[in-house]
PDB file of C-alpha atoms and ligand atoms in Angstrom:
ATOM      1  CA  MET A   1      -7.252  -4.954 -16.758  1.00  0.00           C
ATOM      2  CA  ARG A   2      -7.883  -6.014 -13.185  1.00  0.00           C
ATOM      3  CA  ILE A   3      -5.644  -4.680 -10.426  1.00  0.00           C
ATOM      4  CA  LEU A   4      -5.528  -6.245  -6.969  1.00  0.00           C
ATOM      5  CA  PHE A   5      -4.259  -4.052  -4.183  1.00  0.00           C
ATOM      6  CA  ILE A   6      -3.184  -5.803  -1.002  1.00  0.00           C
ATOM      7  CA  ALA A   7      -3.451  -3.507   1.997  1.00  0.00           C
ATOM      8  CA  ASP A   8      -0.649  -3.002   4.490  1.00  0.00           C
ATOM      9  CA  VAL A   9       1.010  -6.390   5.070  1.00  0.00           C
ATOM     10  CA  VAL A  10       1.765  -6.652   8.798  1.00  0.00           C
ATOM     11  CA  GLY A  11       4.523  -8.851  10.196  1.00  0.00           C
ATOM     12  CA  THR A  12       4.969 -12.576   9.752  1.00  0.00           C
ATOM     13  CA  PRO A  13       1.227 -13.366   9.815  1.00  0.00           C
ATOM     14  CA  GLY A  14       0.564 -10.919   6.979  1.00  0.00           C
ATOM     15  CA  ARG A  15       3.539 -12.069   4.934  1.00  0.00           C
ATOM     16  CA  LYS A  16       2.613 -15.734   5.366  1.00  0.00           C
ATOM     17  CA  ALA A  17      -0.981 -15.003   4.352  1.00  0.00           C
ATOM     18  CA  VAL A  18       0.292 -13.438   1.123  1.00  0.00           C
ATOM     19  CA  GLU A  19       2.702 -16.293   0.446  1.00  0.00           C
ATOM     20  CA  GLU A  20       0.102 -18.989   1.103  1.00  0.00           C
ATOM     21  CA  ARG A  21      -2.973 -17.406  -0.450  1.00  0.00           C
ATOM     22  CA  LEU A  22      -1.963 -14.913  -3.133  1.00  0.00           C
ATOM     23  CA  PRO A  23      -1.142 -17.403  -5.922  1.00  0.00           C
ATOM     24  CA  SER A  24      -4.626 -18.988  -5.744  1.00  0.00           C
ATOM     25  CA  LEU A  25      -6.289 -15.621  -5.131  1.00  0.00           C
ATOM     26  CA  ARG A  26      -4.725 -14.206  -8.284  1.00  0.00           C
ATOM     27  CA  GLU A  27      -6.243 -17.079 -10.247  1.00  0.00           C
ATOM     28  CA  GLU A  28      -9.644 -16.952  -8.569  1.00  0.00           C
ATOM     29  CA  LEU A  29      -9.974 -13.222  -9.078  1.00  0.00           C
ATOM     30  CA  ASP A  30      -8.301 -13.247 -12.524  1.00  0.00           C
ATOM     31  CA  VAL A  31      -5.834 -10.574 -11.470  1.00  0.00           C
ATOM     32  CA  ASP A  32      -3.599  -8.917 -14.084  1.00  0.00           C
ATOM     33  CA  PHE A  33      -1.525  -6.799 -11.756  1.00  0.00           C
ATOM     34  CA  CYS A  34      -0.957  -6.878  -8.001  1.00  0.00           C
ATOM     35  CA  VAL A  35       0.333  -4.067  -5.793  1.00  0.00           C
ATOM     36  CA  ALA A  36       0.947  -4.525  -2.057  1.00  0.00           C
ATOM     37  CA  ASN A  37       1.829  -2.049   0.655  1.00  0.00           C
ATOM     38  CA  GLY A  38       4.793  -3.573   2.489  1.00  0.00           C
ATOM     39  CA  GLU A  39       5.843  -0.939   5.007  1.00  0.00           C
ATOM     40  CA  ASN A  40       4.826  -3.052   8.034  1.00  0.00           C
ATOM     41  CA  VAL A  41       6.083  -6.436   6.927  1.00  0.00           C
ATOM     42  CA  ALA A  42       9.245  -6.506   9.097  1.00  0.00           C
ATOM     43  CA  ASP A  43       7.757  -7.220  12.540  1.00  0.00           C
ATOM     44  CA  GLY A  44       5.239  -4.422  12.065  1.00  0.00           C
ATOM     45  CA  VAL A  45       7.583  -1.610  11.041  1.00  0.00           C
ATOM     46  CA  GLY A  46       9.692  -1.368   7.911  1.00  0.00           C
ATOM     47  CA  ILE A  47      10.764  -3.816   5.252  1.00  0.00           C
ATOM     48  CA  THR A  48      13.970  -5.730   4.513  1.00  0.00           C
ATOM     49  CA  PRO A  49      15.326  -6.794   1.108  1.00  0.00           C
ATOM     50  CA  LYS A  50      14.592 -10.435   1.922  1.00  0.00           C
ATOM     51  CA  LEU A  51      10.981  -9.718   2.864  1.00  0.00           C
ATOM     52  CA  ALA A  52      10.448  -7.533  -0.211  1.00  0.00           C
ATOM     53  CA  ASP A  53      11.726 -10.379  -2.370  1.00  0.00           C
ATOM     54  CA  ARG A  54       9.427 -12.855  -0.633  1.00  0.00           C
ATOM     55  CA  LEU A  55       6.373 -10.718  -1.410  1.00  0.00           C
ATOM     56  CA  LEU A  56       7.478 -10.335  -5.027  1.00  0.00           C
ATOM     57  CA  VAL A  57       8.075 -14.080  -5.390  1.00  0.00           C
ATOM     58  CA  ALA A  58       4.615 -14.743  -3.921  1.00  0.00           C
ATOM     59  CA  GLY A  59       2.987 -12.886  -6.811  1.00  0.00           C
ATOM     60  CA  VAL A  60       3.121  -9.206  -5.897  1.00  0.00           C
ATOM     61  CA  ASP A  61       4.208  -7.152  -8.921  1.00  0.00           C
ATOM     62  CA  ALA A  62       4.993  -3.889  -7.129  1.00  0.00           C
ATOM     63  CA  ILE A  63       5.403  -2.815  -3.500  1.00  0.00           C
ATOM     64  CA  THR A  64       4.547   0.547  -1.978  1.00  0.00           C
ATOM     65  CA  LEU A  65       5.782   1.792   1.399  1.00  0.00           C
ATOM     66  CA  GLY A  66       5.078   4.594   3.875  1.00  0.00           C
ATOM     67  CA  ASN A  67       6.267   6.462   6.949  1.00  0.00           C
ATOM     68  CA  HIS A  68       8.204   3.429   8.265  1.00  0.00           C
ATOM     69  CA  VAL A  69      10.292   3.199   5.107  1.00  0.00           C
ATOM     70  CA  TRP A  70      13.670   3.627   6.864  1.00  0.00           C
ATOM     71  CA  ARG A  71      13.028   1.559  10.008  1.00  0.00           C
ATOM     72  CA  ARG A  72      15.153  -1.228   8.518  1.00  0.00           C
ATOM     73  CA  ILE A  73      18.089   0.659   7.113  1.00  0.00           C
ATOM     74  CA  GLU A  74      19.274  -2.341   5.082  1.00  0.00           C
ATOM     75  CA  ILE A  75      16.499  -1.520   2.622  1.00  0.00           C
ATOM     76  CA  VAL A  76      18.410   1.577   1.432  1.00  0.00           C
ATOM     77  CA  PRO A  77      20.653  -0.054  -1.208  1.00  0.00           C
ATOM     78  CA  TYR A  78      17.811  -2.354  -2.226  1.00  0.00           C
ATOM     79  CA  LEU A  79      15.477   0.573  -2.850  1.00  0.00           C
ATOM     80  CA  THR A  80      18.135   2.396  -4.814  1.00  0.00           C
ATOM     81  CA  GLY A  81      18.385  -0.527  -7.211  1.00  0.00           C
ATOM     82  CA  SER A  82      14.770  -1.678  -7.281  1.00  0.00           C
ATOM     83  CA  ASP A  83      12.439  -1.062 -10.176  1.00  0.00           C
ATOM     84  CA  ARG A  84       9.436  -2.644  -8.408  1.00  0.00           C
ATOM     85  CA  VAL A  85       9.527  -1.205  -4.886  1.00  0.00           C
ATOM     86  CA  VAL A  86       8.647   2.452  -4.372  1.00  0.00           C
ATOM     87  CA  ARG A  87       8.863   4.642  -1.290  1.00  0.00           C
ATOM     88  CA  PRO A  88       6.829   7.808  -0.704  1.00  0.00           C
ATOM     89  CA  ALA A  89       7.732  10.334  -3.380  1.00  0.00           C
ATOM     90  CA  ASN A  90       7.476  13.334  -1.072  1.00  0.00           C
ATOM     91  CA  LEU A  91      10.618  12.672   0.949  1.00  0.00           C
ATOM     92  CA  GLY A  92      13.591  14.989   0.706  1.00  0.00           C
ATOM     93  CA  SER A  93      15.297  15.301  -2.660  1.00  0.00           C
ATOM     94  CA  ALA A  94      18.367  13.404  -1.381  1.00  0.00           C
ATOM     95  CA  ALA A  95      16.392  10.364  -0.198  1.00  0.00           C
ATOM     96  CA  PRO A  96      17.359   7.060  -1.827  1.00  0.00           C
ATOM     97  CA  GLY A  97      14.900   5.213  -4.018  1.00  0.00           C
ATOM     98  CA  LYS A  98      12.016   6.613  -6.011  1.00  0.00           C
ATOM     99  CA  GLY A  99       8.307   7.258  -5.721  1.00  0.00           C
ATOM    100  CA  LEU A 100       7.265   6.104  -9.171  1.00  0.00           C
ATOM    101  CA  ALA A 101       7.809   2.744 -10.820  1.00  0.00           C
ATOM    102  CA  ILE A 102       6.550   1.419 -14.125  1.00  0.00           C
ATOM    103  CA  VAL A 103       6.018  -2.332 -13.973  1.00  0.00           C
ATOM    104  CA  ALA A 104       4.689  -4.847 -16.491  1.00  0.00           C
ATOM    105  CA  ALA A 105       1.348  -6.544 -15.809  1.00  0.00           C
ATOM    106  CA  ARG A 106       0.562 -10.177 -16.651  1.00  0.00           C
ATOM    107  CA  ASP A 107       0.035  -9.400 -20.341  1.00  0.00           C
ATOM    108  CA  GLY A 108       2.949  -6.983 -20.563  1.00  0.00           C
ATOM    109  CA  THR A 109       0.846  -3.823 -20.203  1.00  0.00           C
ATOM    110  CA  ARG A 110       2.780  -1.184 -18.317  1.00  0.00           C
ATOM    111  CA  VAL A 111       1.327   0.043 -15.037  1.00  0.00           C
ATOM    112  CA  ALA A 112       2.679   3.059 -13.185  1.00  0.00           C
ATOM    113  CA  VAL A 113       2.760   2.794  -9.395  1.00  0.00           C
ATOM    114  CA  ILE A 114       3.076   5.977  -7.338  1.00  0.00           C
ATOM    115  CA  ASN A 115       3.429   6.291  -3.556  1.00  0.00           C
ATOM    116  CA  VAL A 116       2.811   9.549  -1.662  1.00  0.00           C
ATOM    117  CA  MET A 117       2.298  10.425   2.009  1.00  0.00           C
ATOM    118  CA  GLY A 118      -0.184  12.748   3.653  1.00  0.00           C
ATOM    119  CA  SER A 119       0.749  15.411   6.189  1.00  0.00           C
ATOM    120  CA  LEU A 120      -1.542  14.916   9.205  1.00  0.00           C
ATOM    121  CA  PHE A 121       0.395  13.267  12.078  1.00  0.00           C
ATOM    122  CA  ILE A 122       3.168  12.314   9.643  1.00  0.00           C
ATOM    123  CA  ASP A 123       6.429  14.216   9.371  1.00  0.00           C
ATOM    124  CA  VAL A 124       6.808  14.813   5.652  1.00  0.00           C
ATOM    125  CA  PRO A 125       9.578  17.076   4.353  1.00  0.00           C
ATOM    126  CA  VAL A 126       7.604  17.932   1.218  1.00  0.00           C
ATOM    127  CA  SER A 127       3.836  18.188   0.756  1.00  0.00           C
ATOM    128  CA  LEU A 128       2.418  15.556  -1.569  1.00  0.00           C
ATOM    129  CA  TRP A 129       0.734  18.406  -3.460  1.00  0.00           C
ATOM    130  CA  GLU A 130       4.171  19.673  -4.488  1.00  0.00           C
ATOM    131  CA  VAL A 131       5.079  16.435  -6.245  1.00  0.00           C
ATOM    132  CA  VAL A 132       1.973  14.564  -7.293  1.00  0.00           C
ATOM    133  CA  ASP A 133       1.130  16.424 -10.501  1.00  0.00           C
ATOM    134  CA  GLY A 134       4.626  15.988 -11.886  1.00  0.00           C
ATOM    135  CA  LEU A 135       4.651  12.296 -11.001  1.00  0.00           C
ATOM    136  CA  VAL A 136       1.291  11.613 -12.627  1.00  0.00           C
ATOM    137  CA  GLU A 137       2.328  13.528 -15.756  1.00  0.00           C
ATOM    138  CA  GLU A 138       5.569  11.567 -15.899  1.00  0.00           C
ATOM    139  CA  ALA A 139       3.662   8.302 -15.482  1.00  0.00           C
ATOM    140  CA  ARG A 140       1.113   9.153 -18.137  1.00  0.00           C
ATOM    141  CA  ARG A 141       3.857   9.773 -20.678  1.00  0.00           C
ATOM    142  CA  SER A 142       4.489   6.000 -20.431  1.00  0.00           C
ATOM    143  CA  THR A 143       1.073   4.511 -19.693  1.00  0.00           C
ATOM    144  CA  PRO A 144      -2.571   5.437 -18.991  1.00  0.00           C
ATOM    145  CA  PHE A 145      -2.638   2.912 -16.117  1.00  0.00           C
ATOM    146  CA  VAL A 146      -1.653   4.891 -13.049  1.00  0.00           C
ATOM    147  CA  PHE A 147      -2.050   3.455  -9.552  1.00  0.00           C
ATOM    148  CA  VAL A 148      -1.558   5.800  -6.574  1.00  0.00           C
ATOM    149  CA  ASP A 149      -1.095   4.600  -2.982  1.00  0.00           C
ATOM    150  CA  VAL A 150      -1.763   7.588  -0.725  1.00  0.00           C
ATOM    151  CA  HIS A 151      -0.326   6.714   2.669  1.00  0.00           C
ATOM    152  CA  ALA A 152      -2.078   9.066   5.057  1.00  0.00           C
ATOM    153  CA  GLU A 153      -3.892   9.380   8.354  1.00  0.00           C
ATOM    154  CA  ALA A 154      -6.694  11.699   7.294  1.00  0.00           C
ATOM    155  CA  THR A 155      -9.563  10.587   5.092  1.00  0.00           C
ATOM    156  CA  SER A 156      -9.904  14.223   4.027  1.00  0.00           C
ATOM    157  CA  GLU A 157      -6.443  14.217   2.438  1.00  0.00           C
ATOM    158  CA  LYS A 158      -7.165  10.939   0.672  1.00  0.00           C
ATOM    159  CA  VAL A 159     -10.576  12.031  -0.612  1.00  0.00           C
ATOM    160  CA  ALA A 160      -9.132  15.343  -1.782  1.00  0.00           C
ATOM    161  CA  LEU A 161      -6.283  13.660  -3.654  1.00  0.00           C
ATOM    162  CA  ALA A 162      -8.649  11.196  -5.338  1.00  0.00           C
ATOM    163  CA  GLN A 163     -10.821  14.069  -6.533  1.00  0.00           C
ATOM    164  CA  TRP A 164      -7.822  16.096  -7.677  1.00  0.00           C
ATOM    165  CA  LEU A 165      -6.557  13.160  -9.737  1.00  0.00           C
ATOM    166  CA  ASP A 166      -9.981  12.126 -11.044  1.00  0.00           C
ATOM    167  CA  GLY A 167      -9.570  11.354 -14.736  1.00  0.00           C
ATOM    168  CA  LYS A 168      -5.761  11.356 -14.492  1.00  0.00           C
ATOM    169  CA  ALA A 169      -5.142   8.299 -12.303  1.00  0.00           C
ATOM    170  CA  THR A 170      -6.713   4.853 -12.607  1.00  0.00           C
ATOM    171  CA  ALA A 171      -6.919   4.485  -8.842  1.00  0.00           C
ATOM    172  CA  VAL A 172      -6.155   6.468  -5.704  1.00  0.00           C
ATOM    173  CA  ILE A 173      -6.165   4.031  -2.808  1.00  0.00           C
ATOM    174  CA  GLY A 174      -5.511   4.938   0.831  1.00  0.00           C
ATOM    175  CA  THR A 175      -3.242   3.076   3.232  1.00  0.00           C
ATOM    176  CA  HIS A 176      -1.680   3.526   6.709  1.00  0.00           C
ATOM    177  CA  THR A 177      -4.706   3.478   9.027  1.00  0.00           C
ATOM    178  CA  HIS A 178      -5.277  -0.298   8.661  1.00  0.00           C
ATOM    179  CA  VAL A 179      -9.068  -0.105   9.025  1.00  0.00           C
ATOM    180  CA  GLN A 180     -10.909  -0.757   5.782  1.00  0.00           C
ATOM    181  CA  THR A 181     -13.349   1.993   4.863  1.00  0.00           C
ATOM    182  CA  ASN A 182     -16.720   1.568   3.188  1.00  0.00           C
ATOM    183  CA  ASP A 183     -16.304   4.129   0.401  1.00  0.00           C
ATOM    184  CA  ALA A 184     -14.973   2.148  -2.571  1.00  0.00           C
ATOM    185  CA  ARG A 185     -16.212   4.002  -5.630  1.00  0.00           C
ATOM    186  CA  VAL A 186     -15.402   5.211  -9.123  1.00  0.00           C
ATOM    187  CA  LEU A 187     -15.373   8.986  -9.439  1.00  0.00           C
ATOM    188  CA  PRO A 188     -17.055  10.716 -12.406  1.00  0.00           C
ATOM    189  CA  GLY A 189     -13.814  11.063 -14.374  1.00  0.00           C
ATOM    190  CA  GLY A 190     -13.006   7.349 -14.074  1.00  0.00           C
ATOM    191  CA  THR A 191     -10.706   7.171 -11.044  1.00  0.00           C
ATOM    192  CA  ALA A 192     -11.257   4.392  -8.519  1.00  0.00           C
ATOM    193  CA  ALA A 193     -11.029   5.594  -4.936  1.00  0.00           C
ATOM    194  CA  LEU A 194     -10.994   4.094  -1.452  1.00  0.00           C
ATOM    195  CA  SER A 195      -9.984   5.927   1.715  1.00  0.00           C
ATOM    196  CA  ASP A 196      -8.376   2.914   3.358  1.00  0.00           C
ATOM    197  CA  ALA A 197      -7.888  -0.556   1.924  1.00  0.00           C
ATOM    198  CA  GLY A 198      -7.469  -2.134   5.375  1.00  0.00           C
ATOM    199  CA  MET A 199      -4.790  -4.480   6.641  1.00  0.00           C
ATOM    200  CA  THR A 200      -3.314  -7.818   5.630  1.00  0.00           C
ATOM    201  CA  GLY A 201      -2.471  -9.390   8.937  1.00  0.00           C
ATOM    202  CA  PRO A 202      -3.929 -10.223  12.340  1.00  0.00           C
ATOM    203  CA  HIS A 203      -7.189  -8.404  12.983  1.00  0.00           C
ATOM    204  CA  GLU A 204      -7.529  -9.640  16.559  1.00  0.00           C
ATOM    205  CA  SER A 205      -5.264  -6.746  17.500  1.00  0.00           C
ATOM    206  CA  VAL A 206      -4.951  -2.977  17.629  1.00  0.00           C
ATOM    207  CA  ILE A 207      -4.171  -2.363  13.938  1.00  0.00           C
ATOM    208  CA  GLY A 208      -1.803  -5.350  13.948  1.00  0.00           C
ATOM    209  CA  VAL A 209      -0.212  -4.954  17.393  1.00  0.00           C
ATOM    210  CA  ARG A 210      -1.063  -7.276  20.304  1.00  0.00           C
ATOM    211  CA  SER A 211      -3.996  -5.542  21.960  1.00  0.00           C
ATOM    212  CA  ASP A 212      -2.729  -5.919  25.540  1.00  0.00           C
ATOM    213  CA  LEU A 213       0.540  -4.192  24.641  1.00  0.00           C
ATOM    214  CA  ALA A 214      -1.060  -1.362  22.664  1.00  0.00           C
ATOM    215  CA  ILE A 215      -3.596  -0.706  25.420  1.00  0.00           C
ATOM    216  CA  LYS A 216      -0.899  -0.803  28.124  1.00  0.00           C
ATOM    217  CA  ARG A 217       1.120   1.853  26.327  1.00  0.00           C
ATOM    218  CA  MET A 218      -1.964   4.041  25.876  1.00  0.00           C
ATOM    219  CA  ARG A 219      -3.205   3.609  29.470  1.00  0.00           C
ATOM    220  CA  THR A 220       0.114   4.037  31.264  1.00  0.00           C
ATOM    221  CA  GLY A 221       2.220   6.140  28.895  1.00  0.00           C
ATOM    222  CA  LEU A 222       5.099   3.782  29.636  1.00  0.00           C
ATOM    223  CA  PRO A 223       7.343   2.557  26.857  1.00  0.00           C
ATOM    224  CA  VAL A 224       6.072  -0.862  25.798  1.00  0.00           C
ATOM    225  CA  ARG A 225       7.750  -3.054  23.219  1.00  0.00           C
ATOM    226  CA  PHE A 226       5.143  -3.850  20.587  1.00  0.00           C
ATOM    227  CA  GLU A 227       4.664  -7.329  19.167  1.00  0.00           C
ATOM    228  CA  THR A 228       2.642  -8.349  16.162  1.00  0.00           C
ATOM    229  CA  ALA A 229      -0.592 -10.139  17.082  1.00  0.00           C
ATOM    230  CA  SER A 230      -1.649 -13.480  15.616  1.00  0.00           C
ATOM    231  CA  GLY A 231      -5.443 -13.989  15.559  1.00  0.00           C
ATOM    232  CA  ASP A 232      -7.977 -13.536  12.751  1.00  0.00           C
ATOM    233  CA  VAL A 233      -5.536 -13.166   9.873  1.00  0.00           C
ATOM    234  CA  ARG A 234      -7.032 -11.677   6.728  1.00  0.00           C
ATOM    235  CA  ILE A 235      -5.940 -10.406   3.377  1.00  0.00           C
ATOM    236  CA  GLU A 236      -7.667  -7.098   2.863  1.00  0.00           C
ATOM    237  CA  GLY A 237      -7.454  -4.703  -0.047  1.00  0.00           C
ATOM    238  CA  ALA A 238      -9.246  -3.666  -3.186  1.00  0.00           C
ATOM    239  CA  ILE A 239      -9.999  -4.818  -6.706  1.00  0.00           C
ATOM    240  CA  ILE A 240      -9.995  -2.228  -9.450  1.00  0.00           C
ATOM    241  CA  ASP A 241     -11.279  -3.000 -12.936  1.00  0.00           C
ATOM    242  CA  CYS A 242     -10.271  -0.636 -15.701  1.00  0.00           C
ATOM    243  CA  ASP A 243     -10.648  -0.364 -19.449  1.00  0.00           C
ATOM    244  CA  GLY A 244      -7.952   0.005 -22.080  1.00  0.00           C
ATOM    245  CA  ASP A 245      -7.563   3.747 -21.644  1.00  0.00           C
ATOM    246  CA  GLY A 246      -6.824   3.409 -17.939  1.00  0.00           C
ATOM    247  CA  HIS A 247     -10.210   4.562 -16.670  1.00  0.00           C
ATOM    248  CA  ALA A 248     -11.662   2.521 -13.818  1.00  0.00           C
ATOM    249  CA  SER A 249     -15.052   0.885 -14.308  1.00  0.00           C
ATOM    250  CA  ALA A 250     -15.397  -0.731 -10.882  1.00  0.00           C
ATOM    251  CA  CYS A 251     -13.811  -0.633  -7.455  1.00  0.00           C
ATOM    252  CA  ARG A 252     -14.626  -2.908  -4.545  1.00  0.00           C
ATOM    253  CA  THR A 253     -13.005  -3.966  -1.316  1.00  0.00           C
ATOM    254  CA  VAL A 254     -11.493  -7.377  -0.704  1.00  0.00           C
ATOM    255  CA  ARG A 255     -11.562  -9.285   2.582  1.00  0.00           C
ATOM    256  CA  VAL A 256     -10.323 -12.874   2.650  1.00  0.00           C
ATOM    257  CA  SER A 257      -9.840 -14.896   5.834  1.00  0.00           C
ATOM    258  CA  VAL A 258      -6.630 -16.908   5.877  1.00  0.00           C
ATOM    259  CA  GLY A 259      -6.048 -19.843   8.194  1.00  0.00           C
TER     260      GLY A 259
HETATM  261 FE1  FE2 B   1       2.151   3.862   7.854  1.00  0.00          FE
END
C-alpha cells in the first residue's frame, strides 16, 4: 500500500496544481490512497463544499482540515454529511462533522484518516491527548491502516504524538506550518513520521500569502488584507509505503514543481 499525502493546499494556485497534476502523479508514483489537507484552499483560509468536491474529483480520496475549518461557514452541512472530509477531532463535542473517516483505497482496502490539532498558538477546546487514543482504537477496530494528520505549530507536539502512536498508526504527518521539514522517517514500531509535509501552492510567498502584504502587516501592525501569492507553485507532501499489517516501511517527502 502506498499513501500519498498532499500538504496544505493553498488557494487557487494550490487547487489548480492538484487538479492539473494529481491524476498523472498518482500514476507515476503508483499511489493507492491519497489524502490532502484542504484547510487553506478557499483563498488561503477555509474550504467550501465546491472546492472540497473539486479536490475529491481530482483524485484525492480523503481531505483533512485544521484551525481554519469554520472560516467558510457553508462547509458546516457538507461536513456533517461527508464521509471523506474530516475536521480536527479535538473540537468541542457539539461541533459538526467528525475527526475520523474510513475510506476505501484503490483496491478497496479500508484506510482510516484522523485529524487532530496541537495546542501551541492554536485555540483548541480539547487537548488532542484527550481524544487521540480513543480515535486510533476505534480506527483499528476497522483497519490496520491508520493515517493521522496532526495540524500543529510545534514540532515538539508532532514528534511526541508520532512517538506515542508508534506501532499503532501507519503514519503521523504534520501540517499547518507550510514549511517542509527534513525528518521523514519510520519509527521503530513501524509508524511513518514527518513534522511538516510542506505546502501545495505558491512558494514565492510567506507561507502562501503575497510577501509584500505579509511583511507590511508584520512591520506596521496595521490590518492588511491578505492575498494568495502566485509564483513557484509546487505540490509538496509525503509518500508512505506500508505492508499488509499497516506498518510503514518507508517515508519520504515529495516536492513537485507545477507550471
Ligand atoms: Fe492551519
